[in-house]
Amino acid sequence: MPSRKFADGEVVMGRWPGSVLYYEVQVTSYDDVAHLYTVKYKDGTELALKESDIRSQSSFKHRKSQSSSSSPSRRSSSRSRSRSRSPGRPAKGRRRSASQSREHKDDKKKTVQETSLALPVLVLFKPSENNTKRYNGEPESTEKNATSCIILEQKLKPDLEIKRVLEQYSLRSRKDDKKKEEIYSEKKTFVAVKPVEKVPAKTKELEFGGRIGTFMLILLLPATVFYLLLMCKQDDPSLLNFPPLPALESLWEGRVFGIFLLWFFLQAVLSLLPIGKVVEGLPLSSGRKLQYRINGLYAFILTAAAIGVLLYFQFELHYLYYHFMQFAVSAAAFSLALSIYLYVRSLKAPEEELAPGGNSGYFIYDFFTGHELNPRIGSFDLKYFCELRPGLIGWVVINLAMLLAEMKIHNLSVPSLSMILVNSFQLLYVVDALWNEEAILTTMDITHDGFGFMLAFGDLVWVPFVYSLQAYYLVGHPTTITWPVAAAITVLNCIGYYIFRSANSQKNNFRRNPADPKLANLKFIPTATGKGLLVTGWWGFVRHPNYLGDIIMALAWSLPCGFNHILPYFYVIYFICLLVHREARDEHHCKQKYGLAWERYCQRVPYRIFPYIY
Ligand code: NDP
């Protein structure tokens, strides 16, 4: 069997990533190791494609006879279309090829029926408007202010969106607005006659060890939480000192479950309050943008005020400490019920609303990774809510309860220095997340992962009950640290926080507005999707600087617990594993999304998380 099917220079049909569309491309090279072909589209875009994404031209004979356009920017279908009216038309002044001119003349004669809506992928060329400098992989002196390529996934965009795109890029359909109006009316006719076909996109590459791996994780994650909490309760929480199993009936108390439900629904009500701005998330694959109300910080302040009032009236918050395991069991039961609900409702969700990574068709896998991307009840976004509210704010409340329990049990007038550090560092982390709530909209959890057991359990059980392990540990295992040690740990936490925050803000600002003057000194590699990849600043230091900062902070949270036991270091050890795995997942997605541009980025920024180490 030949090792490669297509030769260099051969003109073939290449699938456009993320779509089912094939365009004429020329093979420029082949990577024997990665088994990837580098192909060049007619508009100059270069991408790395798998052999399975390439077809010979002969298999497209029928279609080609109806359409001669073969560039993503100038896609045509079996219906005739006035190319001059397409927003995908190259900007004025761009040279046309002879064949393009011929096509143009032919088109003039045809009846206009199809519009931009028929373009699942629309490529717009415009002079780079970014303040941010474009990095082309060459030495700085050779940089050119070339055009940047903006690709908008378009399946069925509302009129306004089309209008916005046209206005944003100053694209005129032909000569005047009258013609533009015609386009809109033609578009409506087209939509009415032929709705865009939905093509189910199945998840082929399974993560987390596939079906067996996800099944094991569904069992292992709750088991780990209970093991850690049982260990923490022991006087000697050494690894080899396995804790005795508690009686089953001691794990459940109706009152505790009631308090948990009250907490969850109180947070839900706070999230629905009409305070705080409403922002749009990143475009979905359909081009639609969901709206999110940003009021996490208000919810936090109101919760803090309510807790203050309860404490004033002598409410015993340390009740949480004495019933910690029961609270964890309640949260786990709730998250399981929620995951079942999410899976059942996802079965009725339209195909385009399913998560790119959770649509394998295997029940256990989709149940774990999350089948639906953004499950909503009306405007209430379940995933977005769970990511930042009940678990994250709950974590701070648990820490406070541990602080009060420590003072009560050890008869202290002020909490220990270790407890103060752990509480303060983690409070900073949570407040930061709520303060920068908008930034979560560009994270993998929101844009890629569905909402299933993984995130439901992670948000509602893992975060509040495992991340508070240091505070829980300190109640039963008092640890004394000196002021200089406390100062050194604080400096470490501040360094981690600084890296974490500035890296996240840099990427978030760049994604939201690449032309932001604050980012003027940064360079980026343009990609075929229109998004750039930063190669200077934090993202030129390592490929995941935000993970580096997060890990440094995780270490600073464990150090106040001393070195008697490894248990309080569980968080930092687990977190390194989590972020290394997450980084690998993200790299894989980015390679698929950005192809050669990602490879260039990796060459330019060789280290993933730890400079000179990994
Ligand atoms: P990131 O915020 O790191 O986002 C990764 C995405 O950033 C990529 O998919 C890509 O998306 C974009 N990107 C990658 N490289 C570049 C570049 N050079 N220039 C511009 N954009 C780039 O992902 P996470 O969601 O994993 O993490 C968000 C934060 O949450 C991190 O700080 C992490 O530490 C933290 N976190 C905390 C956890 C916890 O339990 N405490 C758990 C997980 C994460 P695209 O190009 O599509 O925009």
XYZ file of C-alpha atoms and ligand atoms in Angstrom:
662
model
C 0.000 0.000 0.000
C 1.514 3.372 -0.925
C 2.327 5.570 2.060
C 0.672 8.577 0.421
C -2.132 8.803 -2.060
C -1.679 12.301 -3.481
C 1.495 13.710 -5.007
C 2.997 17.166 -4.497
C 1.527 19.621 -6.973
C -1.594 17.489 -7.549
C -4.846 19.426 -7.630
C -7.419 17.702 -5.447
C -10.481 18.527 -3.362
C -9.782 19.305 0.298
C -12.351 19.375 3.066
C -12.604 22.707 4.854
C -11.984 22.026 8.583
C -15.109 21.827 10.658
C -17.366 21.690 7.619
C -18.526 19.179 5.042
C -17.413 21.367 2.174
C -14.680 20.475 -0.258
C -12.672 23.017 -2.222
C -10.080 22.766 -4.929
C -6.630 22.729 -3.376
C -3.107 21.985 -4.466
C -0.947 19.587 -2.484
C 2.276 21.367 -1.566
C 3.915 18.798 0.729
C 3.375 15.725 2.860
C 4.509 15.027 6.413
C 5.423 11.330 6.665
C 5.449 11.371 10.443
C 2.183 13.183 11.112
C 0.596 11.759 7.903
C -0.664 15.208 7.027
C -0.819 16.881 3.640
C -0.127 20.573 3.394
C -2.551 21.980 0.874
C -3.043 25.426 -0.578
C -6.478 26.858 -1.298
C -7.026 29.218 -4.181
C -7.193 32.186 -1.866
C -3.730 31.362 -0.574
C -4.825 29.752 2.705
C -2.557 26.865 3.659
C -3.774 24.082 5.896
C -2.631 20.660 7.011
C -5.209 18.005 6.121
C -5.536 14.309 6.823
C -5.768 11.957 3.844
C -9.368 11.194 4.771
C -10.179 14.872 4.238
C -8.903 14.847 0.675
C -10.674 13.492 -2.395
C -9.635 13.241 -5.993
C -11.187 15.757 -8.343
C -12.878 13.026 -10.339
C -15.147 12.207 -7.418
C -16.460 15.777 -7.697
C -16.960 15.788 -11.440
C -20.709 16.183 -11.254
C -20.578 19.139 -8.942
C -17.762 20.797 -10.787
C -19.721 20.788 -13.969
C -22.252 22.950 -12.239
C -19.847 25.161 -10.414
C -16.432 26.293 -11.243
C -15.599 28.107 -8.094
C -13.201 26.243 -5.905
C -12.077 28.571 -3.244
C -13.611 28.808 0.180
C -13.958 32.469 -0.440
C -15.883 31.934 -3.588
C -17.851 28.815 -3.005
C -20.574 28.050 -5.396
C -23.198 25.372 -5.297
C -25.426 23.793 -7.836
C -27.585 26.874 -7.762
C -26.403 29.782 -9.814
C -25.431 32.796 -7.806
C -24.385 36.315 -8.477
C -20.846 36.264 -7.185
C -20.587 39.981 -7.444
C -23.234 40.168 -4.737
C -21.559 37.803 -2.391
C -19.928 39.238 0.712
C -17.263 36.688 -0.043
C -16.252 38.663 -3.051
C -12.676 39.867 -2.826
C -12.350 43.497 -1.888
C -12.069 46.050 -4.626
C -8.627 46.212 -6.034
C -7.765 42.569 -5.486
C -6.623 41.012 -8.703
C -8.961 38.571 -10.284
C -7.715 35.522 -12.072
C -8.764 34.997 -15.669
C -11.051 32.159 -14.720
C -12.650 34.262 -12.045
C -13.355 37.003 -14.559
C -14.921 34.503 -16.908
C -17.053 33.173 -14.122
C -18.098 36.682 -13.283
C -19.231 37.359 -16.816
C -21.133 34.090 -16.959
C -22.807 34.817 -13.697
C -24.091 38.134 -14.893
C -26.244 36.258 -17.339
C -27.650 33.867 -14.772
C -30.749 34.403 -12.739
C -29.793 35.384 -9.235
C -31.146 32.961 -6.694
C -28.530 32.181 -4.153
C -27.037 34.549 -1.638
C -24.510 34.542 1.084
C -26.742 32.354 3.202
C -25.825 29.479 1.008
C -22.289 29.868 2.236
C -21.598 27.700 5.221
C -18.130 29.166 5.148
C -17.726 32.762 4.189
C -14.302 34.229 3.737
C -13.831 37.947 3.850
C -10.603 39.638 3.040
C -9.868 42.995 4.473
C -6.791 45.037 5.127
C -5.566 44.328 8.626
C -7.121 46.810 10.993
C -5.446 45.461 14.042
C -3.273 47.516 16.198
C -1.770 44.224 17.203
C 1.098 43.313 14.956
C 0.885 40.305 12.724
C 3.674 37.782 13.158
C 4.466 35.947 9.946
C 7.098 33.590 11.250
C 9.849 35.595 9.579
C 12.305 37.905 11.274
C 10.676 41.152 12.313
C 12.260 43.160 9.515
C 10.476 41.112 6.886
C 7.005 41.662 8.329
C 4.460 42.969 5.912
C 1.169 44.545 6.608
C -0.619 41.998 4.514
C -4.292 41.234 4.506
C -5.751 39.122 7.212
C -8.230 36.470 6.395
C -11.459 36.405 8.297
C -13.626 33.369 8.032
C -17.075 33.333 9.432
C -18.894 30.079 9.808
C -22.306 30.815 8.366
C -25.129 28.392 8.203
C -28.271 30.341 8.871
C -27.542 33.799 10.094
C -30.267 36.263 10.921
C -30.585 39.286 8.670
C -28.989 41.545 11.195
C -25.898 39.439 11.392
C -25.498 39.482 7.629
C -26.003 43.226 7.694
C -23.489 43.618 10.473
C -20.888 41.654 8.543
C -21.503 43.663 5.405
C -21.265 46.922 7.270
C -18.270 45.908 9.328
C -16.224 45.074 6.293
C -17.694 47.795 4.095
C -18.636 45.189 1.568
C -21.068 46.353 -1.009
C -22.906 43.706 -2.933
C -22.291 45.634 -6.114
C -22.888 49.302 -6.526
C -25.455 50.541 -4.174
C -27.645 49.740 -1.219
C -30.593 49.031 -3.450
C -28.770 46.004 -4.711
C -28.002 45.046 -1.133
C -31.681 45.092 -0.352
C -32.216 42.756 -3.269
C -29.772 40.389 -1.723
C -31.735 40.290 1.487
C -34.963 39.600 -0.284
C -33.304 36.953 -2.410
C -31.916 35.397 0.713
C -35.367 35.120 2.192
C -36.598 33.386 -0.951
C -33.697 31.011 -0.791
C -34.287 30.168 2.851
C -37.922 29.497 2.178
C -37.181 27.270 -0.770
C -34.287 25.297 0.574
C -33.376 25.215 4.258
C -29.741 24.580 5.049
C -29.104 20.877 5.496
C -28.108 19.738 8.952
C -25.268 17.293 8.888
C -24.787 15.418 12.154
C -21.181 15.825 13.280
C -20.278 12.827 15.391
C -17.398 12.940 17.866
C -14.920 10.450 16.474
C -11.915 10.952 18.681
C -12.833 9.922 22.210
C -11.001 11.492 25.131
C -10.625 10.389 28.774
C -9.961 6.776 27.776
C -13.163 6.484 25.749
C -16.144 4.550 27.079
C -14.207 2.493 29.608
C -12.256 5.506 30.825
C -15.335 7.671 31.312
C -17.188 4.813 33.029
C -14.283 4.412 35.447
C -14.176 8.163 36.054
C -17.869 8.240 36.953
C -17.073 5.769 39.732
C -13.627 7.035 40.645
C -14.374 10.745 41.039
C -16.983 10.372 43.814
C -14.866 7.644 45.450
C -11.872 10.010 45.522
C -13.881 12.789 47.152
C -15.125 10.483 49.900
C -11.692 8.975 50.417
C -10.113 12.420 50.801
C -12.764 13.637 53.229
C -12.526 10.458 55.314
C -8.737 10.728 55.359
C -8.882 14.337 56.444
C -11.027 13.401 59.425
C -8.373 11.000 60.715
C -5.827 12.015 63.326
C -3.120 10.436 61.224
C -4.028 10.988 57.579
C -1.015 9.085 56.215
C -1.545 7.440 52.850
C -1.199 3.939 54.261
C -3.606 4.600 57.100
C -6.792 3.732 55.243
C -9.860 5.217 56.957
C -12.665 2.985 58.254
C -15.811 3.168 56.136
C -18.689 5.028 57.776
C -22.123 3.481 58.234
C -24.282 4.141 55.170
C -27.106 5.782 57.150
C -24.650 8.313 58.602
C -23.986 9.688 55.118
C -27.440 11.045 54.519
C -29.522 13.591 56.380
C -32.656 15.158 54.915
C -31.967 18.491 56.599
C -28.521 18.724 55.042
C -29.937 17.950 51.609
C -32.591 20.621 52.208
C -29.911 23.204 53.038
C -28.004 22.221 49.904
C -31.121 22.665 47.754
C -31.853 25.996 49.404
C -28.317 27.125 48.634
C -28.508 26.019 45.011
C -31.843 27.706 44.348
C -30.860 30.861 46.235
C -27.866 31.184 43.935
C -30.089 30.510 40.933
C -32.422 33.322 41.992
C -29.472 35.689 42.513
C -28.149 34.868 39.058
C -31.493 35.813 37.536
C -31.602 39.249 39.179
C -31.731 41.928 36.497
C -28.555 43.591 37.709
C -25.237 43.653 35.881
C -24.586 43.946 32.181
C -25.596 41.436 29.549
C -22.830 40.319 27.203
C -22.595 38.057 24.189
C -20.620 34.845 24.184
C -18.355 33.755 21.344
C -20.185 32.783 18.143
C -21.525 29.229 18.117
C -20.996 26.992 15.108
C -24.296 28.321 13.748
C -22.955 31.878 14.006
C -25.464 32.649 16.765
C -24.224 34.312 19.953
C -25.811 33.556 23.308
C -26.359 36.275 25.871
C -25.107 36.063 29.445
C -25.873 38.260 32.399
C -22.722 39.197 34.278
C -23.767 39.518 37.903
C -21.617 36.951 39.733
C -19.928 39.566 41.872
C -23.282 41.011 42.919
C -24.464 37.514 43.828
C -21.297 37.067 45.888
C -21.762 40.383 47.709
C -25.414 39.629 48.458
C -24.474 36.148 49.698
C -21.736 37.623 51.902
C -24.238 40.101 53.335
C -26.733 37.293 54.041
C -24.053 35.212 55.784
C -22.995 38.268 57.783
C -26.579 38.679 58.983
C -26.815 34.965 59.883
C -23.573 35.140 61.861
C -24.790 38.260 63.623
C -27.791 36.261 64.772
C -25.488 33.509 66.082
C -26.117 31.091 63.222
C -23.659 28.234 63.644
C -21.918 28.129 60.303
C -19.496 25.497 61.606
C -22.477 23.108 61.280
C -20.989 22.659 57.803
C -17.799 21.242 59.294
C -19.597 18.647 61.419
C -21.812 17.557 58.504
C -19.245 17.979 55.776
C -19.478 14.445 54.436
C -23.277 14.605 54.368
C -23.116 17.856 52.404
C -20.735 16.212 49.933
C -23.094 13.241 49.547
C -26.053 15.607 48.999
C -24.127 17.564 46.376
C -23.035 14.334 44.653
C -26.610 12.995 44.583
C -27.833 16.290 43.177
C -25.126 16.433 40.522
C -25.958 12.874 39.448
C -29.651 13.743 39.147
C -28.736 16.894 37.231
C -26.498 14.918 34.854
C -29.316 12.462 34.137
C -31.678 15.361 33.448
C -29.077 16.978 31.177
C -28.553 13.799 29.206
C -32.264 13.115 28.783
C -32.985 16.639 27.581
C -29.983 16.551 25.256
C -31.636 13.706 23.334
C -34.178 16.195 22.063
C -31.685 18.994 21.411
C -31.117 20.033 17.790
C -27.929 18.631 16.315
C -26.209 22.025 16.054
C -26.665 22.563 19.789
C -24.675 19.477 20.755
C -21.150 19.786 22.116
C -18.382 19.160 19.583
C -16.712 16.771 22.033
C -19.745 15.005 23.492
C -21.597 13.643 20.491
C -20.101 10.187 20.103
C -23.352 8.254 20.161
C -22.079 6.210 23.140
C -24.321 6.779 26.106
C -21.697 6.577 28.837
C -19.236 8.808 27.010
C -21.767 11.493 26.120
C -23.283 11.296 29.595
C -19.861 11.978 31.118
C -18.480 14.609 28.761
C -21.806 16.356 28.227
C -23.974 15.989 25.172
C -25.521 19.448 24.901
C -23.212 22.459 24.704
C -25.327 25.161 26.321
C -28.414 23.679 27.981
C -30.776 26.477 28.906
C -34.144 26.779 30.562
C -35.394 29.982 29.000
C -32.540 32.418 29.472
C -31.157 30.448 32.456
C -27.924 28.848 31.287
C -27.349 25.771 33.451
C -23.673 25.255 32.640
C -22.688 28.878 32.959
C -24.552 29.108 36.262
C -22.968 25.983 37.759
C -19.467 26.961 36.619
C -19.265 30.060 38.780
C -22.038 30.202 41.342
C -23.114 27.409 43.739
C -19.755 25.607 43.792
C -17.361 28.513 43.606
C -19.164 30.774 46.072
C -19.907 27.662 48.135
C -16.165 26.992 48.358
C -15.624 30.370 50.072
C -18.495 29.703 52.491
C -17.045 26.283 53.340
C -13.625 27.840 53.976
C -15.218 30.383 56.276
C -17.060 27.598 58.101
C -13.730 25.774 58.577
C -12.145 28.943 59.939
C -14.965 29.310 62.472
C -14.783 25.602 63.329
C -11.041 25.916 63.964
C -11.589 28.855 66.310
C -14.360 27.038 68.162
C -12.682 23.624 68.453
C -9.264 25.001 69.449
C -10.707 27.799 71.508
C -8.933 30.519 69.554
C -9.778 34.204 69.660
C -8.306 34.630 66.153
C -7.828 32.021 63.443
C -4.367 30.506 62.870
C -2.026 32.206 60.411
C -2.178 29.136 58.144
C -5.969 29.264 58.083
C -5.938 32.992 57.340
C -3.558 32.471 54.410
C -5.558 29.604 52.930
C -8.813 31.537 53.301
C -7.368 34.757 51.871
C -5.632 33.162 48.880
C -8.682 31.176 47.880
C -11.009 34.119 48.481
C -8.833 36.157 46.106
C -9.091 33.385 43.504
C -12.873 33.211 43.716
C -13.393 36.984 43.744
C -11.061 37.227 40.770
C -13.101 34.637 38.877
C -16.303 36.557 39.617
C -14.752 39.933 38.911
C -13.590 38.621 35.535
C -16.723 36.593 35.009
C -16.868 37.536 31.353
C -13.534 35.816 30.733
C -15.085 32.417 31.344
C -16.995 32.813 28.089
C -13.818 32.158 26.095
C -12.727 29.103 28.100
C -12.896 25.512 26.901
C -15.605 24.637 29.411
C -17.999 27.066 27.795
C -16.945 26.907 24.164
C -16.114 23.227 23.710
C -17.249 20.943 26.519
C -20.862 19.955 26.880
C -22.662 20.002 30.188
C -22.713 16.496 31.590
C -21.508 14.560 34.616
C -17.921 15.806 34.280
C -18.774 19.474 34.742
C -21.842 18.968 36.947
C -19.875 16.861 39.416
C -16.793 19.026 39.005
C -18.626 22.286 39.646
C -20.934 21.158 42.429
C -18.862 18.553 44.280
C -15.223 18.556 43.302
C -14.617 22.297 43.494
C -16.315 23.071 46.818
C -15.406 19.858 48.674
C -11.934 19.049 47.325
C -10.620 22.571 46.845
C -11.449 23.361 50.467
C -9.383 20.389 51.620
C -6.571 22.540 53.039
C -8.957 24.463 55.281
C -10.691 21.213 56.294
C -7.298 19.670 57.036
C -6.176 22.625 59.153
C -9.183 22.282 61.485
C -8.138 18.799 62.543
C -4.378 19.272 62.102
C -3.303 22.671 63.424
C -0.128 23.896 61.756
C 1.977 26.766 62.985
C 3.957 28.846 60.524
C 6.176 31.837 61.220
C 5.615 35.315 59.806
C 8.617 35.167 57.417
C 7.362 31.838 56.045
C 3.887 33.317 55.712
C 5.375 36.312 53.877
C 7.329 34.059 51.495
C 4.214 31.999 50.728
C 2.250 35.200 50.141
C 4.850 36.427 47.649
C 4.646 33.071 45.841
C 0.872 33.329 45.657
C 1.113 36.902 44.340
C 3.553 35.835 41.602
C 1.249 33.000 40.582
C -1.752 35.287 40.625
C 0.003 37.944 38.558
C 0.963 35.441 35.835
C -2.468 33.808 35.899
C -4.417 37.058 35.728
C -2.321 38.908 33.175
C -2.124 35.871 30.862
C -5.859 35.273 31.004
C -6.655 38.960 30.502
C -4.234 39.245 27.598
C -5.842 36.343 25.752
C -9.370 37.336 26.658
C -8.894 40.941 25.522
C -7.217 39.779 22.349
C -10.043 37.378 21.547
C -12.680 39.995 22.245
C -10.989 42.884 20.480
C -7.727 42.215 18.628
C -7.589 45.918 17.753
C -7.468 46.921 21.420
C -4.803 49.677 21.698
C -3.601 48.101 24.955
C -2.408 45.123 22.916
C -0.652 47.223 20.287
C 2.774 45.895 21.256
C 1.819 42.250 20.870
C 2.434 40.152 17.792
C 0.343 37.298 16.540
C 0.309 34.633 13.870
C -2.758 34.947 11.660
C -4.678 31.726 11.110
C -7.086 30.591 8.436
C -9.994 30.919 10.856
C -9.450 34.656 11.189
C -8.357 34.404 14.827
C -4.730 35.181 15.620
C -2.349 33.308 17.905
C -0.359 35.581 20.191
C 3.370 34.938 20.001
C 4.648 37.675 22.264
C 3.666 38.693 25.758
C 2.667 35.868 28.125
C 1.531 33.598 25.291
C 4.999 33.875 23.759
C 6.594 32.788 27.057
C 4.923 29.365 27.237
C 1.884 27.986 25.443
C -0.262 27.995 28.583
C 1.030 30.732 30.869
C -2.309 30.870 32.702
C -1.860 27.231 33.782
C 1.620 28.043 35.057
C 0.263 30.834 37.253
C -2.571 28.621 38.462
C -0.160 25.844 39.478
C 2.088 28.281 41.356
C -0.947 29.472 43.285
C -2.015 25.881 44.010
C 1.368 25.278 45.613
C 1.021 28.423 47.713
C -2.348 27.155 48.988
C -0.861 23.885 50.192
C 2.319 25.205 51.800
C 0.561 26.757 54.850
C -0.410 23.203 55.839
C 3.240 22.303 56.520
C 4.999 19.124 55.535
C 3.629 16.547 57.981
C 1.320 14.930 55.465
C 0.930 14.761 51.720
C -2.868 15.043 51.955
C -3.078 18.867 51.751
C -0.811 18.646 48.682
C -3.398 16.534 46.914
C -4.748 19.664 45.296
C -1.481 20.784 43.708
C -0.599 17.240 42.558
C -4.037 16.655 41.093
C -4.044 20.119 39.554
C -0.758 19.558 37.720
C -2.167 16.295 36.304
C -5.426 18.016 35.373
C -3.762 20.934 33.636
C -1.192 18.766 31.830
C -4.049 16.642 30.504
C -6.172 19.691 29.738
C -3.262 21.300 27.954
C -2.858 18.188 25.771
C -6.578 18.266 24.932
C -6.389 21.946 24.096
C -3.302 21.446 21.915
C -5.128 18.739 20.027
C -8.139 20.991 19.428
C -5.927 23.914 18.432
C -3.988 21.760 15.987
C -7.244 20.717 14.371
C -8.498 24.302 14.318
C -5.375 26.088 13.185
C -3.312 23.457 11.326
C -0.007 24.838 10.114
C -0.402 28.111 11.987
C -0.510 26.132 15.238
C 2.626 24.250 14.263
C 4.373 27.541 13.595
C 3.224 28.763 16.988
C 4.610 25.624 18.655
C 7.937 26.099 16.897
C 8.089 29.668 18.059
C 6.932 28.867 21.622
C 8.338 25.401 22.350
C 7.354 24.976 26.019
C 3.820 24.085 27.001
C 3.504 25.096 30.658
C 6.856 25.108 32.454
C 9.646 27.028 30.706
C 12.646 24.800 29.892
C 10.945 21.812 31.575
C 7.692 20.953 29.804
P -7.454 28.712 28.199
O -8.021 29.930 28.788
O -5.999 28.461 28.361
O -7.840 28.736 26.685
C -7.255 27.911 25.714
C -7.641 28.532 24.410
O -6.941 29.765 24.247
C -7.272 27.720 23.204
O -8.205 26.710 22.946
C -7.310 28.782 22.140
O -8.701 28.994 21.898
C -6.760 30.003 22.866
N -5.338 30.155 22.641
C -4.364 29.235 22.782
N -3.175 29.761 22.486
C -3.398 31.049 22.150
C -2.555 32.109 21.738
N -1.248 31.962 21.598
N -3.118 33.305 21.474
C -4.452 33.483 21.608
N -5.296 32.499 21.983
C -4.775 31.304 22.253
O -8.218 27.416 28.619
P -8.917 26.885 29.893
O -10.356 27.038 29.709
O -8.370 25.515 30.085
O -8.415 27.757 31.149
C -8.938 29.000 31.585
C -8.422 29.316 32.972
O -9.090 28.481 33.920
C -6.940 29.037 33.153
O -6.363 30.060 33.901
C -6.884 27.757 33.933
O -5.733 27.714 34.740
C -8.156 27.860 34.738
N -8.664 26.558 35.100
C -8.883 26.332 36.421
C -9.388 25.133 36.835
C -9.626 24.911 38.244
O -10.170 23.864 38.578
N -9.236 25.792 39.144
C -9.716 24.059 35.884
C -9.435 24.416 34.509
C -8.940 25.622 34.147
P -9.256 29.868 20.678
O -8.142 30.054 19.732
O -10.398 29.089 20.132
O -9.705 31.155 21.301
